[in-house]
mmCIF file of C-alpha atoms and ligand atoms in Angstrom:
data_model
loop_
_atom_site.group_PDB
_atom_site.id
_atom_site.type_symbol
_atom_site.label_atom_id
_atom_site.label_comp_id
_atom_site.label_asym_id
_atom_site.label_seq_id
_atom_site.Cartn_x
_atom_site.Cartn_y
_atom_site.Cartn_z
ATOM 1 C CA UNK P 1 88.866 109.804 133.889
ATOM 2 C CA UNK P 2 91.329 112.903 133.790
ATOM 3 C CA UNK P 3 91.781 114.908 136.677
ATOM 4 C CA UNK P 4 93.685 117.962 137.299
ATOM 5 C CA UNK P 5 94.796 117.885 140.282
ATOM 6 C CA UNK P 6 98.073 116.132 141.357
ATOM 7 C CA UNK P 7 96.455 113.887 144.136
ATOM 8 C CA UNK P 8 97.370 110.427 142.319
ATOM 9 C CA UNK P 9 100.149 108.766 140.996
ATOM 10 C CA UNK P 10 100.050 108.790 137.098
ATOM 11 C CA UNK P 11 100.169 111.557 135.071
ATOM 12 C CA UNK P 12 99.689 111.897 131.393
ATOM 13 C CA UNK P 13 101.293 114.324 129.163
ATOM 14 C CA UNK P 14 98.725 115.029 126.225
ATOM 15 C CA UNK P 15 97.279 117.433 123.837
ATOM 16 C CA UNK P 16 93.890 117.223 123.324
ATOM 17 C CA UNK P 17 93.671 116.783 119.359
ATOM 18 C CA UNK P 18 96.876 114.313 119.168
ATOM 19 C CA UNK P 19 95.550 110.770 118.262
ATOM 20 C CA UNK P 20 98.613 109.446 119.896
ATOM 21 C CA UNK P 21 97.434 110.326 123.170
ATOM 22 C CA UNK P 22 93.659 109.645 122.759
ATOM 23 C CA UNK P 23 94.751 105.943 122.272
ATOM 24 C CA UNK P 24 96.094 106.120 125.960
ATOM 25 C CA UNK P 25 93.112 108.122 127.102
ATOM 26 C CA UNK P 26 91.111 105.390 126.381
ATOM 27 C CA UNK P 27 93.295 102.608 127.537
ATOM 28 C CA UNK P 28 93.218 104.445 130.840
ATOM 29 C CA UNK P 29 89.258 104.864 130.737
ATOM 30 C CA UNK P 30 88.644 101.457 129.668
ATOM 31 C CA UNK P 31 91.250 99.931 133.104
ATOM 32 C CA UNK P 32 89.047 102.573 135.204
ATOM 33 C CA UNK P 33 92.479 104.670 135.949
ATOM 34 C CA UNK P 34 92.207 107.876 136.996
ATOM 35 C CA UNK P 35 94.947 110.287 136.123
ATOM 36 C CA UNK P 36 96.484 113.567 136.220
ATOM 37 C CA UNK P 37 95.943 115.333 132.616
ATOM 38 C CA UNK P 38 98.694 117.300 131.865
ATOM 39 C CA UNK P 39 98.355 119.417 128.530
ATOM 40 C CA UNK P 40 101.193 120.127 125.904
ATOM 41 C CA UNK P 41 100.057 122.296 123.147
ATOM 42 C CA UNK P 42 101.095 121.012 120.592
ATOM 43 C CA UNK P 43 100.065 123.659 117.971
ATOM 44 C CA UNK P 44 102.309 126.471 120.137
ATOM 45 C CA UNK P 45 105.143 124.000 119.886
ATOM 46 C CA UNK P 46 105.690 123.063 122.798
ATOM 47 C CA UNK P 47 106.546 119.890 122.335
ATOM 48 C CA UNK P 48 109.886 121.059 121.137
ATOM 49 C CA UNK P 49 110.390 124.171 123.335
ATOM 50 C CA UNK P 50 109.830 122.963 126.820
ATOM 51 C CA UNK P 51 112.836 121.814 128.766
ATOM 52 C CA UNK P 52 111.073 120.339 130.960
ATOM 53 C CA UNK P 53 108.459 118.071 128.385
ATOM 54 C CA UNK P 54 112.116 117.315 126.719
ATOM 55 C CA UNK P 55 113.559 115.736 129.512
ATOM 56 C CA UNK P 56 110.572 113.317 129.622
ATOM 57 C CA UNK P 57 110.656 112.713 125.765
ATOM 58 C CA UNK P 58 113.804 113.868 123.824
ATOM 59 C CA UNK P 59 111.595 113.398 121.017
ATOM 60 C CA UNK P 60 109.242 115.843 121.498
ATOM 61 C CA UNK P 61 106.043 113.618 120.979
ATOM 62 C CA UNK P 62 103.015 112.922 123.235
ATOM 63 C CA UNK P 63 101.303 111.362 124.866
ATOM 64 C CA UNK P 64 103.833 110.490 128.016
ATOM 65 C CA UNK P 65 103.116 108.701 130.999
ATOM 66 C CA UNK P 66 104.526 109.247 134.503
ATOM 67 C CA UNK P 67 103.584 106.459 136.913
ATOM 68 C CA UNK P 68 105.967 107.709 140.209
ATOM 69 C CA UNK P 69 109.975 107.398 138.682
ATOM 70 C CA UNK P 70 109.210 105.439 135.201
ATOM 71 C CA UNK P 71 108.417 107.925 131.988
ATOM 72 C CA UNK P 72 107.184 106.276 129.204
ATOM 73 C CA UNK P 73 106.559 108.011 125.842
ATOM 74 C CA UNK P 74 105.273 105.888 123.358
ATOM 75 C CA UNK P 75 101.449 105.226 122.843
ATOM 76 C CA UNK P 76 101.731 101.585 122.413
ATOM 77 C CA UNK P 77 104.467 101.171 125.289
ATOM 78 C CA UNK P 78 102.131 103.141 127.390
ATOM 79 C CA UNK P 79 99.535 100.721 126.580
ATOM 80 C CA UNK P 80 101.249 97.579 126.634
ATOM 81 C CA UNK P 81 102.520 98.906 130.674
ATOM 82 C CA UNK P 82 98.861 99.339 131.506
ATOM 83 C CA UNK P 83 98.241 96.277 130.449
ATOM 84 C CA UNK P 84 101.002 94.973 132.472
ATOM 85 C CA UNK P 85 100.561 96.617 135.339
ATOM 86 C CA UNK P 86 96.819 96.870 135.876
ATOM 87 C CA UNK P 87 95.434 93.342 134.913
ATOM 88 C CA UNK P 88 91.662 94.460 135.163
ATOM 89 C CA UNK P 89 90.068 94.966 131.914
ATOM 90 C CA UNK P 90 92.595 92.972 129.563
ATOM 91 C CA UNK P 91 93.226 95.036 126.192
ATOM 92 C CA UNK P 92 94.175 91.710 124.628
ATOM 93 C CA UNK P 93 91.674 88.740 124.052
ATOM 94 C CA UNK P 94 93.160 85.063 124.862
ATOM 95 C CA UNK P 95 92.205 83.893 121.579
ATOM 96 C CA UNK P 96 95.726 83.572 119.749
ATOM 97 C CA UNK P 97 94.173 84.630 115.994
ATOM 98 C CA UNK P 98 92.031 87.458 117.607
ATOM 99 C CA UNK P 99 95.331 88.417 119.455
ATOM 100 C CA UNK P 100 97.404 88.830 116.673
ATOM 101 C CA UNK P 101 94.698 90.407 114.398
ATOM 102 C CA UNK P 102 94.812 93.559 117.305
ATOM 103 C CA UNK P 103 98.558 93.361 117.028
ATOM 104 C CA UNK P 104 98.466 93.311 113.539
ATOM 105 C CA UNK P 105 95.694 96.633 113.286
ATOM 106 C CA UNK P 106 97.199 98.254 116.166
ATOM 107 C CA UNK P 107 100.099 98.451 114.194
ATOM 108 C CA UNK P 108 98.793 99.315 110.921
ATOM 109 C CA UNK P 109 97.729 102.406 112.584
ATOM 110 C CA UNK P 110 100.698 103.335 114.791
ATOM 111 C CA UNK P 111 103.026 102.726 111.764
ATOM 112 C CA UNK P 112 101.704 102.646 108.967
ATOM 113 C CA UNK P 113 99.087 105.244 108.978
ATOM 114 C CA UNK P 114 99.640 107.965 111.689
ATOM 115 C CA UNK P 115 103.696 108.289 111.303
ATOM 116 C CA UNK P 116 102.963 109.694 108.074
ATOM 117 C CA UNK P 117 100.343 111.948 108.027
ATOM 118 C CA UNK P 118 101.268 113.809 111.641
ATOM 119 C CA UNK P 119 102.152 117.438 111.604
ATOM 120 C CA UNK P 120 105.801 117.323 110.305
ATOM 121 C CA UNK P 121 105.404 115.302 107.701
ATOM 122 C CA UNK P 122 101.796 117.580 106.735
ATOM 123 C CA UNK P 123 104.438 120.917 106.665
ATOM 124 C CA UNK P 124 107.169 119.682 104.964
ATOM 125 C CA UNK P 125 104.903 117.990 102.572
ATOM 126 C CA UNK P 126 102.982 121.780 102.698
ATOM 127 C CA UNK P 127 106.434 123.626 102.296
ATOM 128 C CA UNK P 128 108.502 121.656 99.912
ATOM 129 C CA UNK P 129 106.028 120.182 97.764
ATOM 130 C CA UNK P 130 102.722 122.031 98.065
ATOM 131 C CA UNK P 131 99.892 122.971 100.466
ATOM 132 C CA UNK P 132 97.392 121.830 98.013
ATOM 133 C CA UNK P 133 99.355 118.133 98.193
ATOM 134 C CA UNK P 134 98.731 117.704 101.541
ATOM 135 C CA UNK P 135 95.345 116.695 101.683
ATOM 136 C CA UNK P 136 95.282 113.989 98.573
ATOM 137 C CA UNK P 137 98.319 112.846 100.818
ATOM 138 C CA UNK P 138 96.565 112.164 103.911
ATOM 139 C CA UNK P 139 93.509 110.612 102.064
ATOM 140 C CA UNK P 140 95.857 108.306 100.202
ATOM 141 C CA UNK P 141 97.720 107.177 103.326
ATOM 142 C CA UNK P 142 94.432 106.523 105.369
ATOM 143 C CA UNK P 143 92.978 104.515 102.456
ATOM 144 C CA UNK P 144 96.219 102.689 101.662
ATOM 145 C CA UNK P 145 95.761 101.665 106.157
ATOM 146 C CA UNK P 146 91.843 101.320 105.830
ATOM 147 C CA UNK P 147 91.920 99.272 103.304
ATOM 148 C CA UNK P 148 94.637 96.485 104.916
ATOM 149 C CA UNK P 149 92.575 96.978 108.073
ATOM 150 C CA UNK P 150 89.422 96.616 106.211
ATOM 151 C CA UNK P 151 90.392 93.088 104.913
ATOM 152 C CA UNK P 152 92.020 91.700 108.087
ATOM 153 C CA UNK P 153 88.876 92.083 110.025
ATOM 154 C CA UNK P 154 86.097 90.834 108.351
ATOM 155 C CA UNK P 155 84.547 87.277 109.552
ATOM 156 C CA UNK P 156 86.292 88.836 112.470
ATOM 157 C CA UNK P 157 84.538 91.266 114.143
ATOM 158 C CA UNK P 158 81.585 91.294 117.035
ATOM 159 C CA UNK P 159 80.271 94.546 118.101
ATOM 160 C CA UNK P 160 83.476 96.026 117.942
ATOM 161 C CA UNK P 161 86.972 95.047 116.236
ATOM 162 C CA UNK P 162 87.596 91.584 116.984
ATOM 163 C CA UNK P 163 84.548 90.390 119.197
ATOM 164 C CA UNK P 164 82.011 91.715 121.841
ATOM 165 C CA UNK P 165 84.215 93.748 123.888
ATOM 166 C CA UNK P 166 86.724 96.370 123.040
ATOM 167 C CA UNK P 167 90.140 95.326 122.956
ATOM 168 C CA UNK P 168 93.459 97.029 122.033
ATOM 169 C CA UNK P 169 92.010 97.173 117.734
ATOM 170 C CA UNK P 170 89.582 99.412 118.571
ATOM 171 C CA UNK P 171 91.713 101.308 121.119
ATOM 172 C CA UNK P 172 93.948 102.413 118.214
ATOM 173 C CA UNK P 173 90.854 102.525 115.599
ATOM 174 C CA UNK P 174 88.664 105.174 117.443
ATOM 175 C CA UNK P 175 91.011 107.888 117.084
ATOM 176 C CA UNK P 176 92.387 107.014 113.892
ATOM 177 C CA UNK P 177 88.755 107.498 112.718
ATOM 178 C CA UNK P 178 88.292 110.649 114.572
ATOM 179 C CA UNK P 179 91.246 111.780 112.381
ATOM 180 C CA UNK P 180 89.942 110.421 109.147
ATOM 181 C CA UNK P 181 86.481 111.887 109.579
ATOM 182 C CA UNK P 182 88.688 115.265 110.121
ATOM 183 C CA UNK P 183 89.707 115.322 106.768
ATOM 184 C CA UNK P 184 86.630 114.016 105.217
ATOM 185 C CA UNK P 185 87.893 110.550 104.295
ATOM 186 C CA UNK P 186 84.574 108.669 102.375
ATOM 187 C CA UNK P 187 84.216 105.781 104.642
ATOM 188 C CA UNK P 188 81.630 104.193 101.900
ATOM 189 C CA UNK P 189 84.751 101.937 100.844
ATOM 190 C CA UNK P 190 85.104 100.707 104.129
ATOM 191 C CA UNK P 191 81.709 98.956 105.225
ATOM 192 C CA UNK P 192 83.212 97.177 108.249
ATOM 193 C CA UNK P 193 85.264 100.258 109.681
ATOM 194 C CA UNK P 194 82.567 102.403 108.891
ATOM 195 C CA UNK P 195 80.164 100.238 110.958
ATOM 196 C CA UNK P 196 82.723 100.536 113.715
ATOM 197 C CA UNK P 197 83.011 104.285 113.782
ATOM 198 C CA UNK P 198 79.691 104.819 114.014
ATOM 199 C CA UNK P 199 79.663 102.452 116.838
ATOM 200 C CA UNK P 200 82.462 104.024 118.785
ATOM 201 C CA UNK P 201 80.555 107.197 118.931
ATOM 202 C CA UNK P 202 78.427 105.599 121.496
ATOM 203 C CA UNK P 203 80.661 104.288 124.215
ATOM 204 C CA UNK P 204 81.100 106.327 126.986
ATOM 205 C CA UNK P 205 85.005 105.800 127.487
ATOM 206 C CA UNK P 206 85.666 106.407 124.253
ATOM 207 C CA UNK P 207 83.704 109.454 124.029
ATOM 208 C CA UNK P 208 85.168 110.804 127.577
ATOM 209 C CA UNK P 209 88.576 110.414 126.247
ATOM 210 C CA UNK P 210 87.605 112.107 122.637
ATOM 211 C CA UNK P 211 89.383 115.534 121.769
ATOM 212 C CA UNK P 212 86.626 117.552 122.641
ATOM 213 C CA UNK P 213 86.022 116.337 126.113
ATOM 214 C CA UNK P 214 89.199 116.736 126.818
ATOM 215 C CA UNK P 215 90.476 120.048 129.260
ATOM 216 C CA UNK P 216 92.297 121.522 126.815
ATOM 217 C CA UNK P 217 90.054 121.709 124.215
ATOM 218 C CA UNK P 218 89.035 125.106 123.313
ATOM 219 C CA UNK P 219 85.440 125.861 124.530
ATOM 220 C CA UNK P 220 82.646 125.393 122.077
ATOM 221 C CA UNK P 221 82.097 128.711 119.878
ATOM 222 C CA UNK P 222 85.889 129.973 120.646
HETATM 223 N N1 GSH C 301 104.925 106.464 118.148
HETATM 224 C C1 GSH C 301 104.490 107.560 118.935
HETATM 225 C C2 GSH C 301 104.104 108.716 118.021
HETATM 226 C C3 GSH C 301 103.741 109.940 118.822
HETATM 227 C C4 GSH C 301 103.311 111.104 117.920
HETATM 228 O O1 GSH C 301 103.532 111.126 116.698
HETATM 229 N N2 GSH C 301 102.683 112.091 118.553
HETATM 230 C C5 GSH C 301 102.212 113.255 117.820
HETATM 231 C C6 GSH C 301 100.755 113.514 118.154
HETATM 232 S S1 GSH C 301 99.704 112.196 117.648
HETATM 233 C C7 GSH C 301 103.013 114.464 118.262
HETATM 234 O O2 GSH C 301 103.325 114.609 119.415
HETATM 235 N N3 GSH C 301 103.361 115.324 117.299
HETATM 236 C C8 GSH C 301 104.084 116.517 117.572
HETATM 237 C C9 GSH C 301 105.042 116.874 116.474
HETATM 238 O O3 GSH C 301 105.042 116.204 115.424
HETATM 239 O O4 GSH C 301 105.764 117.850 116.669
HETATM 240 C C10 GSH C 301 103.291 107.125 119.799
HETATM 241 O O5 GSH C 301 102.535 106.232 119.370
HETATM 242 O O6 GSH C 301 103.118 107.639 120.904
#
């Protein structure tokens, strides 16, 4: 539910690709928040060259959140305030072992997988190693998550992650999939997550907050 207009309270600071900040989008969908979508191209660098997005987050990453005086930059901080904050929708289930299995592969993704395979580490690698490298890199660290993931879900899941609803698993799953199926990772290997992705493609606040629905995605055909 992005606006762009400035007539509410919370604004996010995103770019419509980033992973990062599609995990908020979604968080924000599922609570029924609408917000103020505020786009940092990341590909133009701006993340490093704007005074402005710097004073928000010194470390030049998205996805931000403004909610009146607070700024917080960190996906899962964002998340975890949201959850907080507005207690409508929980992202957490009450069940202590389904709780700690969305900790657990919320983590896995914001640590484990997506800290190593965003842009700086894909240069470097590019620059100092090899451009060919890069790929067999990503696919290695995406299996290496997948496959941890993989195993800590099964007798677990419902229709989604841990159970019939979507909780904060699949909030960090979607786009981690998006990103996977961006660099052709075989999913075969995965029969759980695979089953999930394809399931995520149908539900509408996932799909609203997907990179290509987002306002600044490039048009189709550009
Ligand atoms: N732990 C942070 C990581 C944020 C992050 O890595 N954001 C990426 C996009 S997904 C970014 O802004 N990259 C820009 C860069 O590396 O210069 C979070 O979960 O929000």
């Amino acid at each position: 539910m992005a606006t762009e207009s400035s007539d509410n309270k919370l604004q996010l600071y995103s770019y419509w690709m980033s992973s990062c900040a599609f995990r908020a989008r979604i968080a924000l969908n599922l609570k029924g928040i609408k917000y103020e979508y505020k786009p940092v191209n990341l590909l133009k660098g701006e993340q490093h060259s704007d005074p402005d997005f710097l004073k928000l987050n010194p470390v030049g990453f998205v996805p931000v959140l403004v909610d009146g005086d607070l700024v917080i930059s960190d996906s899962f901080a964002i998340i975890m305030y949201l959850e907080d904050k507005f207690t409508q929708r929980p992202l957490l289930p009450s069940d202590l072992q389904k709780r700690i299995i969305n900790f657990q592969v919320a983590h896995i993704v914001a640590s484990s997988i997506q800290p190593m395979q965003n842009m700086r580490i894909l240069d470097y690698i590019g620059e100092k190693v090899s451009p060919d490298e890069k790929l067999s890199w990503v696919h290695g660290v995406i299996r290496k998550g997948f496959t941890a993931i993989e195993k800590l879900l099964k007798g677990h899941t419902g229709r989604y992650a841990t159970g019939d609803e979507l909780f904060l698993a699949d909030v960090f799953l979607a786009p981690q999939f998006y990103a996977a199926t961006s660099v052709n990772v075989d999913m075969s290997e995965f029969p759980v997550l695979a089953r999930l992705m394809e399931t995520y493609k149908e539900v509408p606040v996932i799909r609203e907050a997907s990179p290509e629905n987002q306002p600044d995605a490039p048009s189709p055909g550009t």
